Amino acid sequence: MFSAWELILQQLVNGLILGSFYALVALGYSMVYGIIKLLNFAHGDIYMTGAFICLSVYGAVSGVLPGWTGIAVSVLAAMAVSGLLGFLAQKFAYRPLLSAPRLSLLITAIGVSLVISNTVMVITKSQPLFFTSGLDNSLGIKFGSITVTYIQIIMLAVSAILMISLTLFINRTMMGKAMRAIALDQDTCALVGINVNKIIGLTFVLGSALAAIAGGMACVYYGNVQYNMGYMIGIKAFTAAVIGGIGSVPGAMLGGILLGLLEALGTQFLGSSWKDVFAFGLLILILILRPNGLLGRSEIERM
Amino acid sequence: MPNDTPLIKVEGLEACYGKVAALGGISFEVREGQIVTLLGSNGAGKSTTLRAISGLLAPSAGRVFFCGEEITKMPPHEIVKRGLAHLPEGRHIFKDLTVLENLELGSYTLKDNNERKRRLNRVFERFPILSKRMKQAGGTLSGGEQQMLAIGRGLMASPKLLLMDEPSMGIAPLIVRDITNIIKTLHDDGTTILLVEQNAKMALGLADYGYVLDTGSIVLEGVGSELLKDEKVVKAYLGG
Ligand SMILES: Nc1ncnc2c1ncn2[C@@H]1O[C@H](COP(=O)(O)OP(=O)(O)OP(=O)(O)O)[C@@H](O)[C@H]1O
Ligand SMILES: [Mg+2]
């Protein structure tokens, strides 16, 4: 039998993995909201597209490049396709509506979401696709009777590297600073020489590529892909973004990890049918206590 | 550029917001090394003129030339690159970004990081208070400090022409004198300035030449010191 600390360790690892998925998807949600105040409901479908491309490409290349090399190539392809898709959605669906009421933009995002998921539904004939990585899922580091697998360790390491890199990017580079400035005042950004549309496009590409990496990791971890898999993670990522403070990059990371951990521990102690109750209960609680999220800033302005 | 080409030349500029006309075809020019002021009461169209020049607002008719090159339909970020910096009305500091980040963004189009550092040092020499507040969020500065930050951010672009929209707005009289001195030194250092003001006394005291705008048209123009003596100007803008 497992001892209590082994169970907790196991759920911590599960929670961190789940939390990494949420965080990687929440980042795109939050960055796009921060910059153009759009709740991009198509973002979960961008994640699904990433998973779908990763699976398809791996199916084609795994004969020559089995294991991690093939997976890396497939994830890169997924990032490229999802990034492009996010960019095109931004350019052709959202940009023309940037000065329209926010509700039009929101409805458009729902439309983009349906177009993407239904396209994949038609391609896959609504059937789930299965992903066989060929990786040995029993190898890992043993802690008592618990094994933390190498797959889990690599996924956690990749997520950590991505989040650190993104943080450095937005804080240290001119483009990252421009991104944060656009969230505050677009006209003034244009006046200092920032090509605002280009930076908005870049934000979509970046957010979509991160979602695609999460999608690729979901392939490896869960082993299947379905056209509607973006729906629930979209809602969860949105929740994570709001918990952390929507528009805040560190907030999205914190919110995602926190939500993942709570769900895993909730599953352990309350049973899996309660985990969503737990997650959304947390959302409501945090919004009552901190309406702007954990790391969000208040909207009170000093004139 | 031949010497008789004005730095900026505006020809028959018209602009509107929806169906409401804000500028009814104005023409003027600013020559290199000058301070030119654009005066007028609330709603006269001063800010609209600057927005149409810097590309924030697409003019409905007319043309704008900068150093002889037409810039009428260019996006703002292209116009900045050519050496025209517009400091908008109300300072518009990026309030969650630090003072340093605000300044750095002023030189966004610059690729050379060493040159960026040199410009930063020059701004810090001019405004020592900004170097003390370097790590602080821009929004936490006082109004006067924010105005210095806004000017500093504009200078980071090393502009040939500075468009300043009411730099004295909302600032205590004592600090207005500082701002006046800053504009003077900028001018002495060779920057050409188009200054929009409601504070006509301050503006005309500084300017080589002035234009008076009323409901979207230029109604009066002349040498600064003469406008200051003009009865109509005194009546309308100096409370005389
Ligand atoms: N965004 C806008 N939408 C609609 N009308 C506008 C807008 N901005 C300005 N206007 C109108 O255009 C006219 C000119 O405005 P502008 O801001 O250029 O005046 P101004 O001379 O800068 O005034 P102030 O001294 O008050 O800043 C005004 O009648 C104003 O109401
Ligand atoms: Mg104005």
Short mmCIF file of C-alpha atoms in Angstrom, two decimals, chain A residues 103-265:
data_model
loop_
_atom_site.label_atom_id
_atom_site.label_comp_id
_atom_site.label_asym_id
_atom_site.label_seq_id
_atom_site.Cartn_x
_atom_site.Cartn_y
_atom_site.Cartn_z
CA LEU A 103 -19.01 41.87 -27.66
CA SER A 104 -18.56 41.59 -31.46
CA LEU A 105 -15.00 40.50 -30.88
CA LEU A 106 -16.11 37.89 -28.34
CA ILE A 107 -18.72 36.43 -30.70
CA THR A 108 -16.08 36.33 -33.45
CA ALA A 109 -13.77 34.38 -31.14
CA ILE A 110 -16.52 31.83 -30.53
CA GLY A 111 -16.95 31.61 -34.29
CA VAL A 112 -13.22 31.03 -34.83
CA SER A 113 -13.34 28.34 -32.13
CA LEU A 114 -16.18 26.53 -33.92
CA VAL A 115 -14.46 26.77 -37.30
CA ILE A 116 -11.25 25.22 -35.97
CA SER A 117 -12.82 22.45 -33.90
CA ASN A 118 -15.34 21.54 -36.60
CA THR A 119 -12.62 21.39 -39.23
CA VAL A 120 -10.70 18.89 -37.13
CA MET A 121 -13.95 17.05 -36.37
CA VAL A 122 -14.55 16.56 -40.09
CA ILE A 123 -10.95 15.49 -40.71
CA THR A 124 -11.00 12.97 -37.86
CA LYS A 125 -14.63 11.91 -38.43
CA SER A 126 -15.30 12.73 -34.74
CA GLN A 127 -13.15 9.78 -33.68
CA PRO A 128 -10.44 10.02 -31.04
CA LEU A 129 -6.93 9.45 -32.41
CA PHE A 130 -4.37 7.52 -30.40
CA PHE A 131 -0.79 8.51 -29.88
CA THR A 132 1.87 5.90 -29.25
CA SER A 133 5.12 7.54 -28.30
CA GLY A 134 7.04 4.29 -27.90
CA LEU A 135 8.61 5.79 -24.77
CA ASP A 136 8.99 3.52 -21.76
CA ASN A 137 6.63 4.92 -19.17
CA SER A 138 8.00 2.79 -16.34
CA LEU A 139 11.45 4.38 -16.21
CA GLY A 140 11.96 7.07 -13.66
CA ILE A 141 13.16 7.96 -10.22
CA LYS A 142 11.73 5.90 -7.36
CA PHE A 143 10.56 7.46 -4.12
CA GLY A 144 9.44 4.50 -1.98
CA SER A 145 6.75 2.81 -4.04
CA ILE A 146 6.12 5.94 -6.14
CA THR A 147 7.89 6.46 -9.46
CA VAL A 148 8.28 9.93 -10.93
CA THR A 149 8.79 9.02 -14.57
CA TYR A 150 11.37 10.57 -16.86
CA ILE A 151 8.51 11.66 -19.09
CA GLN A 152 7.05 13.63 -16.20
CA ILE A 153 10.43 15.11 -15.28
CA ILE A 154 11.13 16.21 -18.84
CA MET A 155 7.68 17.76 -19.16
CA LEU A 156 8.11 19.69 -15.93
CA ALA A 157 11.58 20.84 -16.96
CA VAL A 158 10.36 21.99 -20.38
CA SER A 159 7.48 23.90 -18.79
CA ALA A 160 9.79 25.56 -16.29
CA ILE A 161 12.27 26.59 -19.01
CA LEU A 162 9.47 28.00 -21.14
CA MET A 163 8.03 30.04 -18.30
CA ILE A 164 11.42 31.40 -17.26
CA SER A 165 12.25 32.31 -20.87
CA LEU A 166 8.94 34.06 -21.35
CA THR A 167 9.43 36.02 -18.14
CA LEU A 168 12.88 37.12 -19.30
CA PHE A 169 11.50 37.99 -22.71
CA ILE A 170 8.75 40.28 -21.47
CA ASN A 171 10.95 41.95 -18.85
CA ARG A 172 14.31 42.25 -20.58
CA THR A 173 13.77 42.73 -24.30
CA MET A 174 12.50 45.82 -26.08
CA MET A 175 9.76 43.76 -27.73
CA GLY A 176 8.66 42.38 -24.37
CA LYS A 177 8.56 45.86 -22.91
CA ALA A 178 6.58 47.01 -25.94
CA MET A 179 4.11 44.19 -25.29
CA ARG A 180 3.55 45.35 -21.73
CA ALA A 181 3.28 48.96 -22.88
CA ILE A 182 0.66 48.13 -25.52
CA ALA A 183 -1.52 46.67 -22.79
CA LEU A 184 -1.47 50.13 -21.19
CA ASP A 185 -1.67 52.66 -24.03
CA GLN A 186 -1.64 51.80 -27.74
CA ASP A 187 -1.59 55.32 -29.15
CA THR A 188 1.41 56.31 -27.08
CA CYS A 189 3.15 53.11 -28.15
CA ALA A 190 2.68 54.12 -31.77
CA LEU A 191 4.13 57.54 -30.95
CA VAL A 192 7.35 56.09 -29.56
CA GLY A 193 7.76 54.06 -32.73
CA ILE A 194 6.25 50.70 -31.86
CA ASN A 195 4.50 48.94 -34.73
CA VAL A 196 1.47 48.07 -32.63
CA ASN A 197 -0.10 45.59 -35.06
CA LYS A 198 3.16 43.72 -35.36
CA ILE A 199 3.47 43.34 -31.59
CA ILE A 200 -0.17 42.23 -31.28
CA GLY A 201 0.51 39.64 -33.99
CA LEU A 202 3.62 38.50 -32.14
CA THR A 203 1.60 38.10 -28.95
CA PHE A 204 -0.83 35.79 -30.72
CA VAL A 205 2.00 33.76 -32.26
CA LEU A 206 3.74 33.40 -28.92
CA GLY A 207 0.60 32.47 -26.99
CA SER A 208 -0.46 29.99 -29.68
CA ALA A 209 2.96 28.36 -29.82
CA LEU A 210 2.93 27.88 -26.04
CA ALA A 211 -0.53 26.32 -26.28
CA ALA A 212 0.77 24.02 -29.03
CA ILE A 213 3.59 22.84 -26.76
CA ALA A 214 0.99 22.03 -24.10
CA GLY A 215 -1.00 20.19 -26.78
CA GLY A 216 2.05 18.18 -27.78
CA MET A 217 2.74 17.30 -24.17
CA ALA A 218 -0.89 16.22 -23.78
CA CYS A 219 -0.38 13.78 -26.69
CA VAL A 220 2.56 12.18 -24.95
CA TYR A 221 0.98 12.21 -21.52
CA TYR A 222 -2.61 11.18 -22.22
CA GLY A 223 -2.02 9.33 -25.48
CA ASN A 224 -5.10 10.53 -27.30
CA VAL A 225 -6.40 13.52 -29.23
CA GLN A 226 -9.97 14.52 -29.93
CA TYR A 227 -11.45 17.48 -31.78
CA ASN A 228 -13.25 18.78 -28.66
CA MET A 229 -10.33 18.45 -26.24
CA GLY A 230 -9.74 22.21 -26.32
CA TYR A 231 -13.08 23.06 -24.78
CA MET A 232 -12.51 22.04 -21.19
CA ILE A 233 -8.87 23.13 -21.06
CA GLY A 234 -9.93 26.47 -22.52
CA ILE A 235 -12.31 26.99 -19.64
CA LYS A 236 -9.74 25.78 -17.11
CA ALA A 237 -7.03 28.00 -18.55
CA PHE A 238 -9.40 30.93 -18.47
CA THR A 239 -10.09 30.12 -14.82
CA ALA A 240 -6.38 29.93 -14.11
CA ALA A 241 -5.80 33.28 -15.84
CA VAL A 242 -8.54 34.92 -13.79
CA ILE A 243 -7.27 33.38 -10.55
CA GLY A 244 -3.80 34.76 -11.23
CA GLY A 245 -5.09 38.11 -12.46
CA ILE A 246 -6.01 38.22 -16.14
CA GLY A 247 -3.49 40.16 -18.20
CA SER A 248 -0.65 39.24 -15.87
CA VAL A 249 2.00 36.83 -17.16
CA PRO A 250 3.27 35.67 -13.74
CA GLY A 251 -0.38 35.53 -12.68
CA ALA A 252 -1.23 33.06 -15.44
CA MET A 253 1.68 30.84 -14.37
CA LEU A 254 0.73 30.98 -10.71
CA GLY A 255 -2.99 30.51 -11.40
CA GLY A 256 -2.32 27.51 -13.66
CA ILE A 257 -0.01 25.74 -11.23
CA LEU A 258 -2.33 26.45 -8.29
CA LEU A 259 -5.38 25.17 -10.15
CA GLY A 260 -3.53 22.01 -11.20
CA LEU A 261 -2.34 21.28 -7.69
CA LEU A 262 -5.76 21.87 -6.16
CA GLU A 263 -7.44 19.64 -8.71
CA ALA A 264 -4.99 16.84 -8.10
CA LEU A 265 -5.26 17.06 -4.35
#
